[in-house]
């Protein structure tokens, strides 16, 4: 009697995690390893190590942080893409940044996740991406940018200067002295820039400037 060949069961989804924080990396790895149908085949803490390990294990899915000691996750994805176009990448970062989102799309990322997501969401996205789905596309970036227009685009050069000085913590009097104008002129500039930015208080301006200073995913190592 001829033997009946059973269809082979597909193996687990192979995942590589690239993050320079060992504690974060191990935490993500534990979440992936606890999930049925997927396994961690490599971990790396830098662009160079990630490219080398990806070449050795050829993962189906890479979970990649944006900031690495020797470059960015974008650099890593581009390098791996040249030799392994079939490898799929998910950006997993703490930066909720429009420029980073657009750069990830350009580098071929299939999804963009913030580290604040629950573990189950990470593995759901890994499964979807491994199955061929793309959760990051041009429409996502365009739609998001439309909702995050620059609130300073209509400010005059004088108002932009006042904005910067508020961000430095200067009082109205100190700003007036720095710019060589009357304090009343500074107050008028602040009233105008508040209206244009859709804000109500000077403290909100200071907070906005501070948030922009900490939004640079390319410049600050280790996030």
Coordinates of C-alpha atoms in Angstrom, one line a residue:
X1 CA 0.0 0.0 0.0
X2 CA 1.5 3.4 -1.0
X3 CA 2.5 5.6 1.9
X4 CA 0.6 8.8 2.3
X5 CA 2.8 11.8 2.8
X6 CA 1.5 14.2 5.4
X7 CA 1.9 17.9 4.7
X8 CA 4.8 19.2 6.7
X9 CA 3.9 21.5 9.5
X10 CA 5.4 25.0 9.0
X11 CA 8.1 25.9 11.4
X12 CA 7.9 28.8 13.9
X13 CA 8.3 32.4 12.8
X14 CA 12.0 33.3 13.2
X15 CA 12.6 36.6 14.9
X16 CA 15.7 38.7 15.4
X17 CA 15.7 41.6 18.0
X18 CA 18.0 44.5 17.7
X19 CA 18.2 46.9 20.6
X20 CA 21.2 48.3 22.5
X21 CA 19.5 48.0 25.9
X22 CA 20.0 44.5 27.1
X23 CA 17.1 44.6 29.6
X24 CA 14.7 45.8 26.9
X25 CA 16.0 43.3 24.4
X26 CA 15.6 40.4 26.9
X27 CA 12.1 41.6 27.8
X28 CA 11.0 41.6 24.2
X29 CA 12.7 38.2 23.6
X30 CA 10.7 36.7 26.5
X31 CA 7.5 37.9 25.1
X32 CA 8.3 36.4 21.7
X33 CA 9.5 33.1 23.1
X34 CA 6.3 32.7 25.2
X35 CA 4.2 33.0 22.1
X36 CA 3.3 29.9 20.2
X37 CA 4.5 29.7 16.7
X38 CA 7.5 32.0 17.0
X39 CA 11.1 31.9 18.2
X40 CA 14.0 34.3 18.7
X41 CA 16.9 33.2 16.6
X42 CA 19.3 36.1 17.3
X43 CA 19.8 39.3 19.3
X44 CA 22.0 42.2 18.6
X45 CA 22.9 45.5 20.1
X46 CA 24.4 47.5 17.2
X47 CA 24.0 48.0 13.4
X48 CA 27.2 46.0 12.6
X49 CA 26.3 43.1 14.9
X50 CA 22.7 43.1 13.6
X51 CA 23.8 43.0 9.9
X52 CA 26.3 40.2 10.7
X53 CA 23.8 38.1 12.7
X54 CA 21.0 38.6 10.1
X55 CA 23.4 37.2 7.5
X56 CA 24.0 34.1 9.7
X57 CA 20.4 33.3 10.8
X58 CA 18.4 34.9 8.0
X59 CA 15.4 35.8 10.2
X60 CA 11.9 36.1 8.8
X61 CA 11.1 39.2 11.0
X62 CA 13.4 41.7 12.6
X63 CA 12.3 43.9 15.5
X64 CA 14.6 47.0 15.3
X65 CA 15.2 49.9 17.6
X66 CA 15.8 53.3 15.9
X67 CA 18.8 54.4 17.9
X68 CA 21.9 52.2 18.0
X69 CA 25.4 53.0 19.1
X70 CA 26.9 52.9 15.6
X71 CA 24.0 54.3 13.6
X72 CA 20.2 53.9 13.3
X73 CA 17.8 51.1 12.8
X74 CA 17.2 52.6 9.3
X75 CA 20.8 51.9 8.5
X76 CA 20.4 48.3 9.6
X77 CA 17.2 47.7 7.6
X78 CA 18.8 49.2 4.4
X79 CA 21.9 47.0 4.8
X80 CA 20.0 43.8 5.4
X81 CA 17.5 44.6 2.6
X82 CA 20.4 44.5 0.1
X83 CA 21.2 40.9 0.8
X84 CA 17.9 39.6 2.2
X85 CA 15.0 41.3 0.5
X86 CA 12.7 38.7 1.9
X87 CA 13.5 39.7 5.6
X88 CA 10.7 41.8 7.0
X89 CA 11.4 44.6 9.5
X90 CA 9.3 46.1 12.3
X91 CA 10.5 49.3 13.9
X92 CA 10.1 49.2 17.7
X93 CA 11.1 52.5 19.3
X94 CA 10.3 55.1 21.9
X95 CA 10.2 57.9 19.3
X96 CA 6.7 59.0 18.2
X97 CA 8.3 61.0 15.4
X98 CA 6.9 61.8 11.9
X99 CA 10.4 62.0 10.3
X100 CA 11.3 58.6 11.8
X101 CA 8.1 57.1 10.5
X102 CA 8.7 58.4 7.0
X103 CA 12.3 57.1 7.1
X104 CA 11.2 53.7 8.3
X105 CA 8.7 53.5 5.4
X106 CA 11.4 54.5 2.9
X107 CA 13.8 51.8 4.3
X108 CA 11.1 49.2 3.8
X109 CA 9.7 48.7 7.3
X110 CA 6.5 46.8 7.4
X111 CA 5.3 48.2 10.7
X112 CA 6.1 50.9 13.3
X113 CA 5.5 50.3 16.9
X114 CA 6.1 52.3 20.1
X115 CA 7.7 50.6 23.1
X116 CA 4.7 51.5 25.2
X117 CA 2.6 48.9 23.4
X118 CA 1.6 45.7 25.2
X119 CA 3.5 42.5 24.6
X120 CA 0.5 40.9 22.9
X121 CA 0.4 43.7 20.3
X122 CA 4.0 43.1 19.4
X123 CA 3.5 39.4 18.7
X124 CA 0.3 40.1 16.8
X125 CA 2.2 42.5 14.5
X126 CA 5.1 40.0 14.2
X127 CA 2.6 37.3 13.1
X128 CA 0.8 39.7 10.6
X129 CA 4.1 40.9 9.1
X130 CA 5.5 37.3 8.8
X131 CA 2.3 36.5 6.9
X132 CA 3.1 39.2 4.4
X133 CA 1.0 42.1 5.6
X134 CA 2.3 45.6 5.6
X135 CA 1.0 47.9 8.4
X136 CA 3.0 50.9 7.4
X137 CA 2.3 52.6 4.1
X138 CA 2.4 56.0 2.5
X139 CA -1.2 56.7 3.5
X140 CA -0.4 56.2 7.1
X141 CA 2.5 58.7 7.0
X142 CA 0.5 61.2 5.0
X143 CA -2.5 61.0 7.2
X144 CA -0.4 61.3 10.3
X145 CA 1.5 64.3 9.0
X146 CA -1.8 66.0 8.1
X147 CA -2.7 65.8 11.7
X148 CA 0.7 67.0 12.9
X149 CA 1.2 70.2 11.0
X150 CA 3.9 72.5 12.3
X151 CA 2.1 75.0 14.5
X152 CA 5.0 77.5 14.1
X153 CA 4.8 77.7 10.3
X154 CA 2.9 81.1 10.4
X155 CA 5.1 82.8 13.0
X156 CA 7.2 85.8 12.0
X157 CA 11.0 85.8 12.5
X158 CA 10.6 87.9 15.6
X159 CA 7.9 85.6 17.0
X160 CA 10.2 82.6 16.3
X161 CA 13.0 84.3 18.2
X162 CA 10.8 85.0 21.2
X163 CA 9.6 81.3 21.0
X164 CA 13.2 80.1 21.3
X165 CA 14.0 82.4 24.2
X166 CA 10.9 81.3 26.1
X167 CA 12.2 77.8 25.6
X168 CA 15.5 78.8 27.2
X169 CA 13.6 79.9 30.3
X170 CA 14.0 83.7 29.9
X171 CA 11.4 86.0 31.4
X172 CA 9.6 88.7 29.3
X173 CA 12.0 91.3 30.7
X174 CA 15.1 89.2 29.8
X175 CA 13.8 88.6 26.3
X176 CA 13.2 92.3 25.8
X177 CA 16.8 93.0 26.9
X178 CA 18.2 90.2 24.7
X179 CA 16.3 91.5 21.6
X180 CA 16.7 95.2 22.5
X181 CA 13.0 95.9 22.4
X182 CA 10.4 97.1 24.9
X183 CA 8.8 94.5 27.2
X184 CA 5.4 95.5 25.8
X185 CA 6.6 94.5 22.4
X186 CA 7.6 91.1 23.7
X187 CA 4.2 90.7 25.3
X188 CA 2.6 91.5 21.9
X189 CA 4.7 88.9 20.2
X190 CA 3.7 86.3 22.8
X191 CA 0.0 87.1 22.4
X192 CA 0.3 86.7 18.7
X193 CA 2.3 83.5 18.7
X194 CA -0.1 81.9 21.3
X195 CA -3.0 82.6 19.0
X196 CA -1.2 81.3 15.9
X197 CA -0.1 78.1 17.7
X198 CA -3.5 77.5 19.3
X199 CA -2.1 77.8 22.8
X200 CA -3.4 79.7 25.8
X201 CA -0.5 80.1 28.2
X202 CA 3.2 80.9 28.1
X203 CA 4.0 77.7 30.0
X204 CA 2.5 75.7 27.1
X205 CA 5.0 77.4 24.8
X206 CA 7.9 76.4 27.0
X207 CA 6.6 72.8 27.2
X208 CA 6.2 72.6 23.4
X209 CA 9.8 73.8 22.8
X210 CA 11.1 71.3 25.4
X211 CA 9.2 68.5 23.7
X212 CA 10.7 69.4 20.3
X213 CA 14.2 69.3 21.8
X214 CA 13.7 65.7 22.9
X215 CA 12.2 64.5 19.7
X216 CA 15.4 64.1 17.7
X217 CA 15.6 60.3 17.2
X218 CA 18.8 60.6 15.1
X219 CA 20.9 62.6 17.5
X220 CA 20.3 61.2 21.0
X221 CA 21.9 57.8 21.6
X222 CA 20.3 55.0 23.6
X223 CA 16.5 55.3 23.4

